[in-house]
């Protein structure tokens, strides 16, 4: 995977996911062949703020949002856009979780 994630058009990577600006050659893509890469989405745009914190807008106008941590249920694509414009943006949120001890 290193030859692909080290490219100038590699926008985001994690252990099993990469976002590239230029399509990969057809000979390295297959959803069934072992050792080849699977093309899962065709994206129009994306905002990548930090590891495991991104929004990826697809060609069918749907969006995939990932945000690690307790605010995962609170963030929206608009929030990602606001933070992209102003990285100093802060918002205090309160949350509570019921933990069960065995």
Short mmCIF file of N, CA and C in Angstrom, two decimals:
data_model
loop_
_atom_site.label_atom_id
_atom_site.label_comp_id
_atom_site.label_asym_id
_atom_site.label_seq_id
_atom_site.Cartn_x
_atom_site.Cartn_y
_atom_site.Cartn_z
N UNK A 1 0.82 -1.19 0.00
CA UNK A 1 0.00 0.00 0.00
C UNK A 1 0.87 1.26 0.00
N UNK A 2 2.11 1.15 0.46
CA UNK A 2 2.97 2.32 0.55
C UNK A 2 3.13 3.08 -0.77
N UNK A 3 3.28 2.40 -1.92
CA UNK A 3 3.42 3.16 -3.16
C UNK A 3 2.23 4.08 -3.44
N UNK A 4 1.08 3.76 -2.91
CA UNK A 4 -0.12 4.58 -3.15
C UNK A 4 -0.29 5.66 -2.10
N UNK A 5 -0.03 5.35 -0.83
CA UNK A 5 -0.24 6.35 0.22
C UNK A 5 0.89 7.37 0.27
N UNK A 6 2.00 7.10 -0.41
CA UNK A 6 3.11 8.07 -0.44
C UNK A 6 2.99 9.03 -1.63
N UNK A 7 1.96 8.88 -2.43
CA UNK A 7 1.77 9.76 -3.58
C UNK A 7 1.35 11.16 -3.13
N UNK A 8 1.59 12.16 -3.98
CA UNK A 8 1.21 13.53 -3.67
C UNK A 8 -0.30 13.71 -3.59
N UNK A 9 -1.06 12.85 -4.25
CA UNK A 9 -2.52 12.97 -4.25
C UNK A 9 -3.17 12.08 -3.20
N UNK A 10 -2.42 11.63 -2.21
CA UNK A 10 -2.98 10.84 -1.11
C UNK A 10 -3.45 11.80 -0.02
N UNK A 11 -4.77 11.92 0.12
CA UNK A 11 -5.34 12.90 1.04
C UNK A 11 -5.56 12.35 2.44
N UNK A 12 -5.85 11.06 2.56
CA UNK A 12 -6.13 10.48 3.87
C UNK A 12 -5.87 8.98 3.81
N UNK A 13 -5.30 8.44 4.89
CA UNK A 13 -5.11 7.00 5.00
C UNK A 13 -5.29 6.56 6.44
N UNK A 14 -5.74 5.34 6.62
CA UNK A 14 -5.68 4.66 7.91
C UNK A 14 -5.34 3.21 7.60
N UNK A 15 -5.58 2.30 8.51
CA UNK A 15 -5.11 0.93 8.31
C UNK A 15 -5.74 0.22 7.12
N UNK A 16 -6.98 0.55 6.77
CA UNK A 16 -7.65 -0.17 5.69
C UNK A 16 -8.40 0.74 4.73
N UNK A 17 -7.99 2.00 4.63
CA UNK A 17 -8.76 2.96 3.87
C UNK A 17 -7.81 4.04 3.37
N UNK A 18 -7.95 4.44 2.11
CA UNK A 18 -7.17 5.57 1.60
C UNK A 18 -8.02 6.37 0.62
N UNK A 19 -7.77 7.66 0.60
CA UNK A 19 -8.46 8.56 -0.31
C UNK A 19 -7.40 9.18 -1.21
N UNK A 20 -7.55 8.95 -2.51
CA UNK A 20 -6.59 9.44 -3.50
C UNK A 20 -7.28 10.38 -4.47
N UNK A 21 -6.53 11.33 -4.99
CA UNK A 21 -7.08 12.28 -5.94
C UNK A 21 -7.13 11.77 -7.37
N UNK A 22 -6.22 10.87 -7.71
CA UNK A 22 -6.14 10.31 -9.06
C UNK A 22 -6.48 8.82 -8.98
N UNK A 23 -7.35 8.32 -9.85
CA UNK A 23 -7.73 6.90 -9.79
C UNK A 23 -6.54 5.96 -9.94
N UNK A 24 -6.66 4.80 -9.32
CA UNK A 24 -5.65 3.76 -9.44
C UNK A 24 -5.80 3.03 -10.77
N UNK A 25 -4.74 2.41 -11.27
CA UNK A 25 -4.87 1.62 -12.51
C UNK A 25 -5.81 0.44 -12.30
N UNK A 26 -6.54 0.08 -13.33
CA UNK A 26 -7.51 -1.02 -13.24
C UNK A 26 -6.88 -2.34 -12.80
N UNK A 27 -5.61 -2.56 -13.14
CA UNK A 27 -4.98 -3.84 -12.82
C UNK A 27 -4.71 -4.05 -11.33
N UNK A 28 -4.82 -3.01 -10.51
CA UNK A 28 -4.61 -3.19 -9.06
C UNK A 28 -5.92 -3.20 -8.28
N UNK A 29 -7.05 -3.08 -8.99
CA UNK A 29 -8.36 -3.01 -8.33
C UNK A 29 -9.17 -4.28 -8.62
N UNK A 30 -9.70 -4.86 -7.56
CA UNK A 30 -10.62 -5.99 -7.68
C UNK A 30 -11.31 -6.19 -6.34
N UNK A 31 -12.60 -6.44 -6.38
CA UNK A 31 -13.33 -6.70 -5.14
C UNK A 31 -13.30 -8.18 -4.77
N UNK A 32 -12.76 -9.03 -5.66
CA UNK A 32 -12.75 -10.46 -5.40
C UNK A 32 -11.35 -11.09 -5.34
N UNK A 33 -10.37 -10.48 -5.99
CA UNK A 33 -9.02 -11.07 -6.04
C UNK A 33 -8.21 -10.70 -4.80
N UNK A 34 -7.63 -11.71 -4.16
CA UNK A 34 -6.80 -11.51 -2.99
C UNK A 34 -5.55 -10.70 -3.35
N UNK A 35 -5.23 -9.73 -2.52
CA UNK A 35 -4.04 -8.92 -2.73
C UNK A 35 -4.27 -7.65 -3.52
N UNK A 36 -5.45 -7.52 -4.11
CA UNK A 36 -5.76 -6.30 -4.86
C UNK A 36 -6.59 -5.37 -3.99
N UNK A 37 -6.68 -4.13 -4.40
CA UNK A 37 -7.41 -3.11 -3.65
C UNK A 37 -8.86 -3.06 -4.11
N UNK A 38 -9.75 -2.77 -3.18
CA UNK A 38 -11.17 -2.69 -3.49
C UNK A 38 -11.58 -1.22 -3.59
N UNK A 39 -12.23 -0.87 -4.67
CA UNK A 39 -12.76 0.49 -4.83
C UNK A 39 -14.14 0.52 -4.19
N UNK A 40 -14.26 1.26 -3.10
CA UNK A 40 -15.53 1.28 -2.39
C UNK A 40 -16.37 2.50 -2.70
N UNK A 41 -15.75 3.66 -2.92
CA UNK A 41 -16.50 4.89 -3.12
C UNK A 41 -15.84 5.74 -4.20
N UNK A 42 -16.66 6.53 -4.87
CA UNK A 42 -16.18 7.60 -5.73
C UNK A 42 -16.60 8.90 -5.06
N UNK A 43 -15.63 9.66 -4.61
CA UNK A 43 -15.92 10.85 -3.81
C UNK A 43 -15.84 12.11 -4.66
N UNK A 44 -16.67 13.08 -4.29
CA UNK A 44 -16.61 14.41 -4.91
C UNK A 44 -15.69 15.32 -4.11
N UNK A 45 -15.80 15.24 -2.78
CA UNK A 45 -14.98 16.09 -1.91
C UNK A 45 -14.90 15.46 -0.52
N UNK A 46 -13.97 15.94 0.24
CA UNK A 46 -13.81 15.44 1.60
C UNK A 46 -13.12 16.45 2.48
N UNK A 47 -13.38 16.36 3.76
CA UNK A 47 -12.71 17.18 4.76
C UNK A 47 -12.09 16.22 5.76
N UNK A 48 -10.78 16.31 5.90
CA UNK A 48 -10.04 15.41 6.78
C UNK A 48 -9.36 16.25 7.84
N UNK A 49 -9.93 16.27 9.05
CA UNK A 49 -9.41 17.13 10.11
C UNK A 49 -8.33 16.47 10.94
N UNK A 50 -8.46 15.19 11.18
CA UNK A 50 -7.53 14.47 12.05
C UNK A 50 -7.73 12.98 11.79
N UNK A 51 -6.84 12.14 12.35
CA UNK A 51 -7.08 10.70 12.21
C UNK A 51 -8.46 10.31 12.74
N UNK A 52 -9.18 9.55 11.96
CA UNK A 52 -10.53 9.07 12.30
C UNK A 52 -11.52 10.21 12.52
N UNK A 53 -11.31 11.32 11.84
CA UNK A 53 -12.23 12.46 11.90
C UNK A 53 -12.32 13.07 10.50
N UNK A 54 -13.35 12.65 9.76
CA UNK A 54 -13.49 13.14 8.39
C UNK A 54 -14.93 13.04 7.93
N UNK A 55 -15.23 13.80 6.88
CA UNK A 55 -16.49 13.66 6.15
C UNK A 55 -16.11 13.49 4.68
N UNK A 56 -16.71 12.52 4.04
CA UNK A 56 -16.44 12.21 2.65
C UNK A 56 -17.76 12.28 1.89
N UNK A 57 -17.87 13.22 0.96
CA UNK A 57 -19.10 13.38 0.18
C UNK A 57 -18.94 12.65 -1.15
N UNK A 58 -19.90 11.78 -1.42
CA UNK A 58 -19.81 10.88 -2.57
C UNK A 58 -20.51 11.45 -3.79
N UNK A 59 -20.32 10.79 -4.93
CA UNK A 59 -20.92 11.25 -6.18
C UNK A 59 -22.44 11.19 -6.18
N UNK A 60 -23.03 10.33 -5.33
CA UNK A 60 -24.49 10.25 -5.26
C UNK A 60 -25.07 11.24 -4.25
N UNK A 61 -24.29 12.22 -3.83
CA UNK A 61 -24.66 13.29 -2.89
C UNK A 61 -24.87 12.81 -1.46
N UNK A 62 -24.52 11.57 -1.15
CA UNK A 62 -24.55 11.12 0.24
C UNK A 62 -23.20 11.43 0.87
N UNK A 63 -23.15 11.42 2.19
CA UNK A 63 -21.91 11.71 2.90
C UNK A 63 -21.63 10.62 3.93
N UNK A 64 -20.37 10.32 4.10
CA UNK A 64 -19.91 9.40 5.13
C UNK A 64 -19.14 10.23 6.14
N UNK A 65 -19.59 10.19 7.40
CA UNK A 65 -18.92 10.95 8.45
C UNK A 65 -18.35 10.01 9.48
N UNK A 66 -17.12 10.26 9.87
CA UNK A 66 -16.47 9.51 10.94
C UNK A 66 -15.86 10.52 11.89
N UNK A 67 -16.08 10.32 13.16
CA UNK A 67 -15.47 11.17 14.17
C UNK A 67 -15.26 10.34 15.43
N UNK A 68 -14.03 10.12 15.78
CA UNK A 68 -13.69 9.30 16.93
C UNK A 68 -14.03 10.05 18.22
N UNK A 69 -14.61 9.36 19.16
CA UNK A 69 -14.85 9.94 20.47
C UNK A 69 -16.32 10.11 20.80
N UNK A 70 -16.59 10.70 21.96
CA UNK A 70 -17.98 10.81 22.44
C UNK A 70 -18.84 11.77 21.65
N UNK A 71 -18.24 12.64 20.84
CA UNK A 71 -19.03 13.60 20.05
C UNK A 71 -19.47 13.02 18.71
N UNK A 72 -19.23 11.75 18.50
CA UNK A 72 -19.54 11.11 17.22
C UNK A 72 -20.99 11.32 16.81
N UNK A 73 -21.93 11.32 17.75
CA UNK A 73 -23.35 11.47 17.42
C UNK A 73 -23.75 12.93 17.22
N UNK A 74 -22.86 13.86 17.50
CA UNK A 74 -23.20 15.28 17.48
C UNK A 74 -22.71 15.99 16.22
N UNK A 75 -21.59 15.58 15.67
CA UNK A 75 -21.01 16.29 14.53
C UNK A 75 -21.82 16.08 13.26
N UNK A 76 -21.80 17.10 12.41
CA UNK A 76 -22.49 17.07 11.12
C UNK A 76 -21.51 17.51 10.04
N UNK A 77 -21.92 17.40 8.79
CA UNK A 77 -21.03 17.86 7.71
C UNK A 77 -20.84 19.38 7.79
N UNK A 78 -21.85 20.10 8.28
CA UNK A 78 -21.72 21.55 8.46
C UNK A 78 -20.68 21.86 9.53
N UNK A 79 -20.64 21.05 10.59
CA UNK A 79 -19.63 21.24 11.64
C UNK A 79 -18.23 21.08 11.07
N UNK A 80 -18.02 20.06 10.22
CA UNK A 80 -16.72 19.86 9.59
C UNK A 80 -16.34 21.08 8.76
N UNK A 81 -17.29 21.65 8.03
CA UNK A 81 -17.00 22.82 7.20
C UNK A 81 -16.64 24.03 8.06
N UNK A 82 -17.35 24.23 9.18
CA UNK A 82 -17.04 25.36 10.07
C UNK A 82 -15.65 25.21 10.69
N UNK A 83 -15.31 24.01 11.12
CA UNK A 83 -14.00 23.78 11.73
C UNK A 83 -12.89 23.92 10.69
N UNK A 84 -13.15 23.54 9.45
CA UNK A 84 -12.15 23.70 8.39
C UNK A 84 -11.82 25.17 8.17
N UNK A 85 -12.83 26.03 8.24
CA UNK A 85 -12.62 27.47 8.06
C UNK A 85 -11.94 28.08 9.28
N UNK A 86 -12.34 27.67 10.48
CA UNK A 86 -11.80 28.23 11.72
C UNK A 86 -11.35 27.10 12.64
N UNK A 87 -10.06 26.75 12.57
CA UNK A 87 -9.54 25.63 13.36
C UNK A 87 -9.54 25.92 14.86
N UNK A 88 -9.74 27.18 15.27
CA UNK A 88 -9.79 27.51 16.70
C UNK A 88 -11.19 27.38 17.27
N UNK A 89 -12.16 27.03 16.44
CA UNK A 89 -13.55 26.90 16.88
C UNK A 89 -13.67 25.88 18.00
N UNK A 90 -14.34 26.28 19.07
CA UNK A 90 -14.57 25.38 20.21
C UNK A 90 -16.03 25.44 20.60
N UNK A 91 -16.52 24.31 21.07
CA UNK A 91 -17.90 24.24 21.54
C UNK A 91 -17.92 23.27 22.71
N UNK A 92 -18.48 23.71 23.81
CA UNK A 92 -18.54 22.86 24.99
C UNK A 92 -19.84 22.06 24.95
N UNK A 93 -19.71 20.76 25.09
CA UNK A 93 -20.85 19.86 25.06
C UNK A 93 -20.87 19.02 26.32
N UNK A 94 -22.05 18.72 26.78
CA UNK A 94 -22.20 17.87 27.96
C UNK A 94 -22.82 16.56 27.52
N UNK A 95 -22.30 15.50 28.05
CA UNK A 95 -22.87 14.20 27.74
C UNK A 95 -22.76 13.31 28.96
N UNK A 96 -23.64 12.34 29.02
CA UNK A 96 -23.57 11.38 30.13
C UNK A 96 -23.75 9.98 29.56
N UNK A 97 -23.07 9.06 30.18
CA UNK A 97 -23.12 7.67 29.75
C UNK A 97 -23.39 6.79 30.96
N UNK A 98 -24.24 5.82 30.79
CA UNK A 98 -24.51 4.87 31.85
C UNK A 98 -23.55 3.69 31.69
N UNK A 99 -22.64 3.57 32.62
CA UNK A 99 -21.69 2.47 32.59
C UNK A 99 -22.16 1.37 33.52
N UNK A 100 -21.98 0.16 33.09
CA UNK A 100 -22.35 -0.99 33.90
C UNK A 100 -21.08 -1.70 34.33
N UNK A 101 -20.97 -1.97 35.60
CA UNK A 101 -19.81 -2.68 36.12
C UNK A 101 -20.23 -4.10 36.43
N UNK A 102 -19.52 -5.07 35.86
CA UNK A 102 -19.83 -6.48 36.11
C UNK A 102 -19.23 -6.94 37.41
#
